[in-house]
XYZ file of C-alpha atoms in Angstrom:
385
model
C -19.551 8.846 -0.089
C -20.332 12.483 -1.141
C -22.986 15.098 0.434
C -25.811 16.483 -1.419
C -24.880 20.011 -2.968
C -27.433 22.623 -1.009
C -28.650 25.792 -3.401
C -27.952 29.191 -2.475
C -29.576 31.197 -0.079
C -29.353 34.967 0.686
C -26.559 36.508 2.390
C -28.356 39.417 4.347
C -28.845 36.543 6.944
C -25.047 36.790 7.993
C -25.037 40.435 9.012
C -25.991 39.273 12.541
C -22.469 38.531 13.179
C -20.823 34.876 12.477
C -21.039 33.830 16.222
C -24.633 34.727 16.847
C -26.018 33.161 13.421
C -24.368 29.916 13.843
C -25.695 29.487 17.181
C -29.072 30.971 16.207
C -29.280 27.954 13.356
C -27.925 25.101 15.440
C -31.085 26.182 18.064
C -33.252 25.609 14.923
C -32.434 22.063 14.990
C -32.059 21.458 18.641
C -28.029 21.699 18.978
C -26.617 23.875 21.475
C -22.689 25.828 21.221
C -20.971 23.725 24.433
C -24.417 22.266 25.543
C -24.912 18.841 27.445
C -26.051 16.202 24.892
C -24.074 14.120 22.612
C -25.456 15.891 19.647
C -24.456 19.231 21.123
C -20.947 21.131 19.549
C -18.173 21.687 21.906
C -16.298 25.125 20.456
C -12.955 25.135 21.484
C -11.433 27.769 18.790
C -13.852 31.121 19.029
C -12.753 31.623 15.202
C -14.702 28.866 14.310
C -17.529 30.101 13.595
C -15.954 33.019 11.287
C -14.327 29.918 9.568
C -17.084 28.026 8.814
C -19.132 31.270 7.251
C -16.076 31.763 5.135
C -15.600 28.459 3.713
C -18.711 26.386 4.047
C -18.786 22.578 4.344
C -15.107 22.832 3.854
C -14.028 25.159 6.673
C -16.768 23.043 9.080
C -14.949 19.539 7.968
C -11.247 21.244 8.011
C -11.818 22.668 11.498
C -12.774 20.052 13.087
C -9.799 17.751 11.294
C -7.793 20.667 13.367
C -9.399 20.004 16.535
C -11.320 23.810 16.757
C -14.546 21.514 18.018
C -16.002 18.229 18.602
C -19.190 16.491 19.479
C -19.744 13.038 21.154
C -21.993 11.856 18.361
C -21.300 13.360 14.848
C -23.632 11.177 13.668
C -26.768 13.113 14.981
C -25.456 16.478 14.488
C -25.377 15.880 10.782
C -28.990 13.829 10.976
C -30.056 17.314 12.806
C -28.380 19.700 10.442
C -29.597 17.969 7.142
C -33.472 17.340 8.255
C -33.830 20.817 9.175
C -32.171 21.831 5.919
C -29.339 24.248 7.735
C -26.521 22.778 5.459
C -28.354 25.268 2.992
C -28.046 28.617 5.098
C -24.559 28.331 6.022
C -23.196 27.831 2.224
C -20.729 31.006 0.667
C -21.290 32.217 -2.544
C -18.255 32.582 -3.936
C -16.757 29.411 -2.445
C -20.061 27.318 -3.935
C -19.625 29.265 -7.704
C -15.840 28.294 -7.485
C -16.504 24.095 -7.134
C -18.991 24.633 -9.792
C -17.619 26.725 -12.041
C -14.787 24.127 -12.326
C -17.287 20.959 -13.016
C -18.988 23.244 -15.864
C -15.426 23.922 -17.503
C -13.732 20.856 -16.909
C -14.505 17.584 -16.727
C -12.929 16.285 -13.581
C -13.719 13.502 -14.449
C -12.211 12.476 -17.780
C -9.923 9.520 -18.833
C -6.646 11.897 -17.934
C -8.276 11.928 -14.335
C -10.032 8.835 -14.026
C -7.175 6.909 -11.482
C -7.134 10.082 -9.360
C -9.434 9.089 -6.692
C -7.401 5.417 -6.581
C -4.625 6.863 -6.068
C -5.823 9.641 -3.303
C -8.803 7.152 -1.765
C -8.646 3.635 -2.573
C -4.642 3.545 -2.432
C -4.937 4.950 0.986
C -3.947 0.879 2.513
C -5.132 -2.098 2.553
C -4.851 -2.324 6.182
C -7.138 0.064 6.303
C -9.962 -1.212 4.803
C -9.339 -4.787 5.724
C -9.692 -3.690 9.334
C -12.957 -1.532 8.565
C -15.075 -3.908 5.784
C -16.270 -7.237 6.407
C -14.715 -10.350 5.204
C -16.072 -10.143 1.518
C -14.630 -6.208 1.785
C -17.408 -4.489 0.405
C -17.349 -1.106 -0.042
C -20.539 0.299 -0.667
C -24.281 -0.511 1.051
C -25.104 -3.429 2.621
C -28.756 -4.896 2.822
C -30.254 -4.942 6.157
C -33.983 -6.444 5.690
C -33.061 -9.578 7.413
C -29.808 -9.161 8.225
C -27.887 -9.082 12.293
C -24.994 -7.809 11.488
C -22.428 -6.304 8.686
C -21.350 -9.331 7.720
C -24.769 -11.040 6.823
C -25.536 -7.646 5.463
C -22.815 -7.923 2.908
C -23.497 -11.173 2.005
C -27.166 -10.685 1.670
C -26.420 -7.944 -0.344
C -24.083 -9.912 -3.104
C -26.692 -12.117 -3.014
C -29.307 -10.238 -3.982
C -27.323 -8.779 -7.135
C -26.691 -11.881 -8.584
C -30.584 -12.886 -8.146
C -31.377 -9.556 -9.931
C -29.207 -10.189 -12.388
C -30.574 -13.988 -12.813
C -26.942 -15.473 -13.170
C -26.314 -18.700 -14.879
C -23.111 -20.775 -15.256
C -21.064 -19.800 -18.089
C -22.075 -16.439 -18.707
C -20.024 -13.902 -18.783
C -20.183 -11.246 -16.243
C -18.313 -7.619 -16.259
C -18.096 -5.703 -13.181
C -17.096 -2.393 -13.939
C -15.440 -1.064 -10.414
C -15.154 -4.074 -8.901
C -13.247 -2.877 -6.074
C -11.272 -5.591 -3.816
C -12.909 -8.628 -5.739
C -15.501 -9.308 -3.431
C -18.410 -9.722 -5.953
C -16.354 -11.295 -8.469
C -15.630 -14.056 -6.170
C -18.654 -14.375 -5.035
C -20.449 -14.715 -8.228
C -17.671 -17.112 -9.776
C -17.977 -19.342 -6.438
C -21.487 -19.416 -6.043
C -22.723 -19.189 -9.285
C -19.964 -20.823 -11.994
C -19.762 -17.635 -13.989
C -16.414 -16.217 -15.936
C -16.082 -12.546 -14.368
C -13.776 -9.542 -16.012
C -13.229 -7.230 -13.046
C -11.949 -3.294 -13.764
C -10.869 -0.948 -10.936
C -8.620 2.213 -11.005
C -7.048 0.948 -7.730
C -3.547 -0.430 -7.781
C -3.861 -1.994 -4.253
C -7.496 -3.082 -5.059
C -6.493 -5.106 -8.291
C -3.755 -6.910 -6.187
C -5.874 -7.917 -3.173
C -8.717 -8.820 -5.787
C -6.622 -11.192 -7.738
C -5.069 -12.759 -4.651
C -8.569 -13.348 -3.496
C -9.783 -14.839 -6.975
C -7.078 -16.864 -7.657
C -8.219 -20.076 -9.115
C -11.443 -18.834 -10.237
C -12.639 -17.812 -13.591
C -12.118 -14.275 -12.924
C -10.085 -11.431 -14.805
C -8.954 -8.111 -12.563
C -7.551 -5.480 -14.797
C -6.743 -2.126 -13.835
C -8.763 0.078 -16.530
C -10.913 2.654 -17.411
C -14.451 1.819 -18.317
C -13.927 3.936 -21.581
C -11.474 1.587 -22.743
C -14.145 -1.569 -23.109
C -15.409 -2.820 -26.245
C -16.349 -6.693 -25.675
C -19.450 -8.469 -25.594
C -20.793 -9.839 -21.646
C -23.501 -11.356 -20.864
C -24.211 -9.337 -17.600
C -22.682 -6.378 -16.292
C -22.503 -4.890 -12.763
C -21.316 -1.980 -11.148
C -21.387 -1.481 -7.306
C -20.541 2.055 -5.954
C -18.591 3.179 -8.833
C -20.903 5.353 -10.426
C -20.484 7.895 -8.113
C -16.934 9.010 -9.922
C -18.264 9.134 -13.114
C -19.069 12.770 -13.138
C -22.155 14.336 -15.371
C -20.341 15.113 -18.070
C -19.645 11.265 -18.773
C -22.905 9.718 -17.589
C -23.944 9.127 -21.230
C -20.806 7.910 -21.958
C -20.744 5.487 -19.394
C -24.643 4.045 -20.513
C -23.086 3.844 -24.103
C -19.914 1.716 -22.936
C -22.614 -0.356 -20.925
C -25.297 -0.469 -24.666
C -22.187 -1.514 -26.525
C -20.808 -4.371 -24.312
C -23.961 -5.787 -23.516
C -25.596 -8.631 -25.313
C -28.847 -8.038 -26.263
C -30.317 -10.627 -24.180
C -28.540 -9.531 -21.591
C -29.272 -7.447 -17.671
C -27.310 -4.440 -16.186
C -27.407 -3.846 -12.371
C -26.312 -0.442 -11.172
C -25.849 0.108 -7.677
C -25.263 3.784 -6.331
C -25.664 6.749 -4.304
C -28.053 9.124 -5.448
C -28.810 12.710 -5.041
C -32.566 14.027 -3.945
C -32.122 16.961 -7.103
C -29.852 17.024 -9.795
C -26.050 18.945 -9.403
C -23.203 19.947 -11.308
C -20.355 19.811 -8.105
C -19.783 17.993 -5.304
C -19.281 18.907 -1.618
C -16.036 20.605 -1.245
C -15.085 18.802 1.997
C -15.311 15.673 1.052
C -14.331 16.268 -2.763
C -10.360 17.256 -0.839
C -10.303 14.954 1.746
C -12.391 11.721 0.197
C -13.663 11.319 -3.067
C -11.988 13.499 -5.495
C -14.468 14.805 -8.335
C -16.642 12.368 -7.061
C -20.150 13.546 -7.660
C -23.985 12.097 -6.820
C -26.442 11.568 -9.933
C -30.541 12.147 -9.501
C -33.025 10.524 -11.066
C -33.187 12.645 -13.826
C -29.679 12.181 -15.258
C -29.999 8.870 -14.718
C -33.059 8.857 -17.078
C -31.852 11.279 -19.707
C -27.978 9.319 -19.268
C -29.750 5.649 -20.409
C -32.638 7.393 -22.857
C -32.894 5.262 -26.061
C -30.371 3.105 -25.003
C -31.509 0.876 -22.263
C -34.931 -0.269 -20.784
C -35.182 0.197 -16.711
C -36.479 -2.315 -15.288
C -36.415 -2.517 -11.806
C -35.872 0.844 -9.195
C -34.994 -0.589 -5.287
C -34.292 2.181 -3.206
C -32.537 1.262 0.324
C -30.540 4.232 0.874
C -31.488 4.053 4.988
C -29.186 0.544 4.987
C -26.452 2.746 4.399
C -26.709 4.100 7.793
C -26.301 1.084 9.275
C -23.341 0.062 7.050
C -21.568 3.170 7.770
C -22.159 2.719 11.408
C -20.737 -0.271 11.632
C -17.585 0.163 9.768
C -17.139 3.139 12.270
C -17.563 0.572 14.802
C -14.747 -1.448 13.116
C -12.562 1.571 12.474
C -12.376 2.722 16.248
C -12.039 -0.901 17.287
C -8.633 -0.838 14.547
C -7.552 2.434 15.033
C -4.852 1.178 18.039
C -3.493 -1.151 15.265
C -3.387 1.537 12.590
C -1.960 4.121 14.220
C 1.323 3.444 13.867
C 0.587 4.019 10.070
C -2.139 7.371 10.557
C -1.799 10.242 12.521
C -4.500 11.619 14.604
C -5.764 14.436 12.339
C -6.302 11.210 9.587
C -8.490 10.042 12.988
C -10.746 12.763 12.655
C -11.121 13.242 9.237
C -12.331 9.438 8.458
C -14.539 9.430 11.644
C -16.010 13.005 10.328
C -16.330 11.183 7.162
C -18.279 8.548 8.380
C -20.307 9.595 10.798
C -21.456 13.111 8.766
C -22.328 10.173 5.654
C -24.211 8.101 8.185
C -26.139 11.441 9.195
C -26.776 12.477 5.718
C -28.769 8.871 4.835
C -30.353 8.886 7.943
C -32.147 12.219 7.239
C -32.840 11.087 3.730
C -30.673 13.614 2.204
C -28.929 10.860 -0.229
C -29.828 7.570 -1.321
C -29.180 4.031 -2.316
C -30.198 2.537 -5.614
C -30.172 -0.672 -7.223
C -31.058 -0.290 -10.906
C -31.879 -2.912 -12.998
C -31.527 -2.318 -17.064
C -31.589 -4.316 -20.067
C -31.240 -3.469 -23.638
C -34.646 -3.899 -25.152
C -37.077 -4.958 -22.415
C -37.390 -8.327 -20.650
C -39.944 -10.560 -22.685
C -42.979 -11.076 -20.753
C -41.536 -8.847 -18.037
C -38.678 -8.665 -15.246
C -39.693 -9.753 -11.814
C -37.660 -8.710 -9.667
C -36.184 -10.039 -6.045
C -35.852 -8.160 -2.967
């Protein structure tokens, strides 16, 4: 789940000495250098601070995967750092011109690259994620409203897609990312449709069709460029968030082309609060590669002409919760998986979590569920929540 890219600000502010501003900042937001509550740093490595002036969210992420510092509860650091907006004062220059240069240039996320971040993310073992997700093993959001725990979140939450997407038996539905099957079995079990699955995840499209055997349900391993065939509905739960800006028209044109006419889109995601070109460089090496958050705006200008929206749910503070808990599951797991992940592997995925769980919490990203069609519901789409 990738951070929010922060704009520049100016670098005069750093001629105070690398020590003295980072500690000056942290004060801003109520954290103290070696201080007594959970939210407080502990600095073990004085070069730390140099480190994190150098290289930005990628030195502050790297250095604490070497052990430099640690704090009891990562979770409200980050919720700290992002509401008082100090993840913008601490970004370098050159280091925030080099990610972006590279998404202007390239497109990291093209066809060539597409299975990259299955390879480097969802590859990492099923072991892992088994031990992490609920039963249904749902990567992305969960819904909370009346939820108790993660795994009535989860299940609340696949049911609320396919009410949104007013499934029927027979239809045909196409999830595009459909991750370890979850969804797919859900909405063939519960609601008698035929479902065509994609993921760029070799060890997701074996655990998905192990979990779907017997049902109406297709798991290919694919690129969503390669489609061209007619469905009925089509859904796409936290994939979006690899597609890249350079595709995002591409992708709404795949989705126009293979869906009937009659027919409902859902599109669930992480969003950004403004519109950006590059993703966080911490989590881009260590998590997502070239994943990368879309705002509101690209999502408009992505689906203009093509597609009517008709339904906007925003319940990006469930995603605290979720990540929470799948912390919670992780730390509960890790004496199992250890024999498999070292302890720098430790830190990185709690830092991972816990830093995403902060972010949401101080309403620096969001979750979306979008509902499209191609021409407008007649009469009007009401819509569940």
């Amino acid at each position: 789940m990738p951070h929010s890219n922060p704009p520049l600000t100016a670098q005069s502010t750093l001629l105070r000495g690398p020590e003295s501003f980072i500690r000056g900042l942290l004060e801003e937001a109520g954290i103290a250098v070696n201080g007594h509550q959970p939210w407080d740093i502990q600095v073990h490595n004085p070069d730390f601070y140099a480190r994190v002036l150098r290289h930005g969210s990628l030195g502050l992420g790297e250095s604490y995967m070497d052990g430099w510092w640690d704090c009891e509860r990562l979770d409200e650091l980050f919720y700290r750092v992002l509401r008082h907006g100090l993840d913008r004062k601490t970004l370098r220059l050159g280091h925030y011109l080099g990610s972006l240069l590279a998404s202007v240039l390239f497109n990291l996320q093209s066809k060539r690259r597409a299975y990259i971040v299955g390879e480097r993310h969802y590859d990492l073992g099923n072991d892992l994620f088994q031990a992490m997700l609920d039963p249904t093993m749902s990567y992305s959001c969960g819904y909370w409203k009346a939820a108790r725990d993660l795994v009535e979140a989860q299940r609340h939450k696949l049911a609320l897609i396919c009410a949104k997407l007013c499934l029927q038996p027979g239809q045909r539905l196409l999830d595009i990312g459909c991750g370890w099957g979850g969804l797919a079995e859900y909405a063939a079990r519960h609601h008698g449709v035929e479902v065509v699955g994609i993921t760029i995840s070799r060890e997701q499209q074996a655990l998905a069709r192990e979990r779907c055997a017997g049902l109406p349900v297709q798991i290919r391993l694919q690129d969503y460029r390669e489609l061209d065939e007619r469905f009925d509905r089509i859904v796409s739960v936290g994939m979006f968030e690899h597609v890249g800006y350079k595709n995002y028209r591409t992708y709404m044109k795949v989705v126009r082309r293979c869906l009937k006419d009659d027919g409902l889109m859902l599109l669930h995601t992480i969003g950004s609060n403004e519109s950006q070109r590059s993703v966080d460089p911490w989590i881009g090496k260590y998590i997502f590669p070239n994943g990368m958050l879309p705002s509101i705006a690209q999502l408009g200008r992505a689906w203009e002409e093509l597609l009517v929206m008709e339904d906007w749910h925003n319940f990006g503070a469930d995603y605290d919760k979720t990540l929470m808990a799948w912390y919670t599951n992780f730390c509960a797991a890790w004496p199992n998986l250890r024999a498999r992940y070292d302890e720098r592997f430790f830190r990185m995925f709690r830092y991972y979590l816990l830093s995403c769980a902060g972010a949401f919490r101080a309403r620096n990203i969001q979750l979306w569920q979008i509902v499209l069609s191609p021409r407008g519901v007649s009469g009007g789409y009401q819509a569940p929540r």
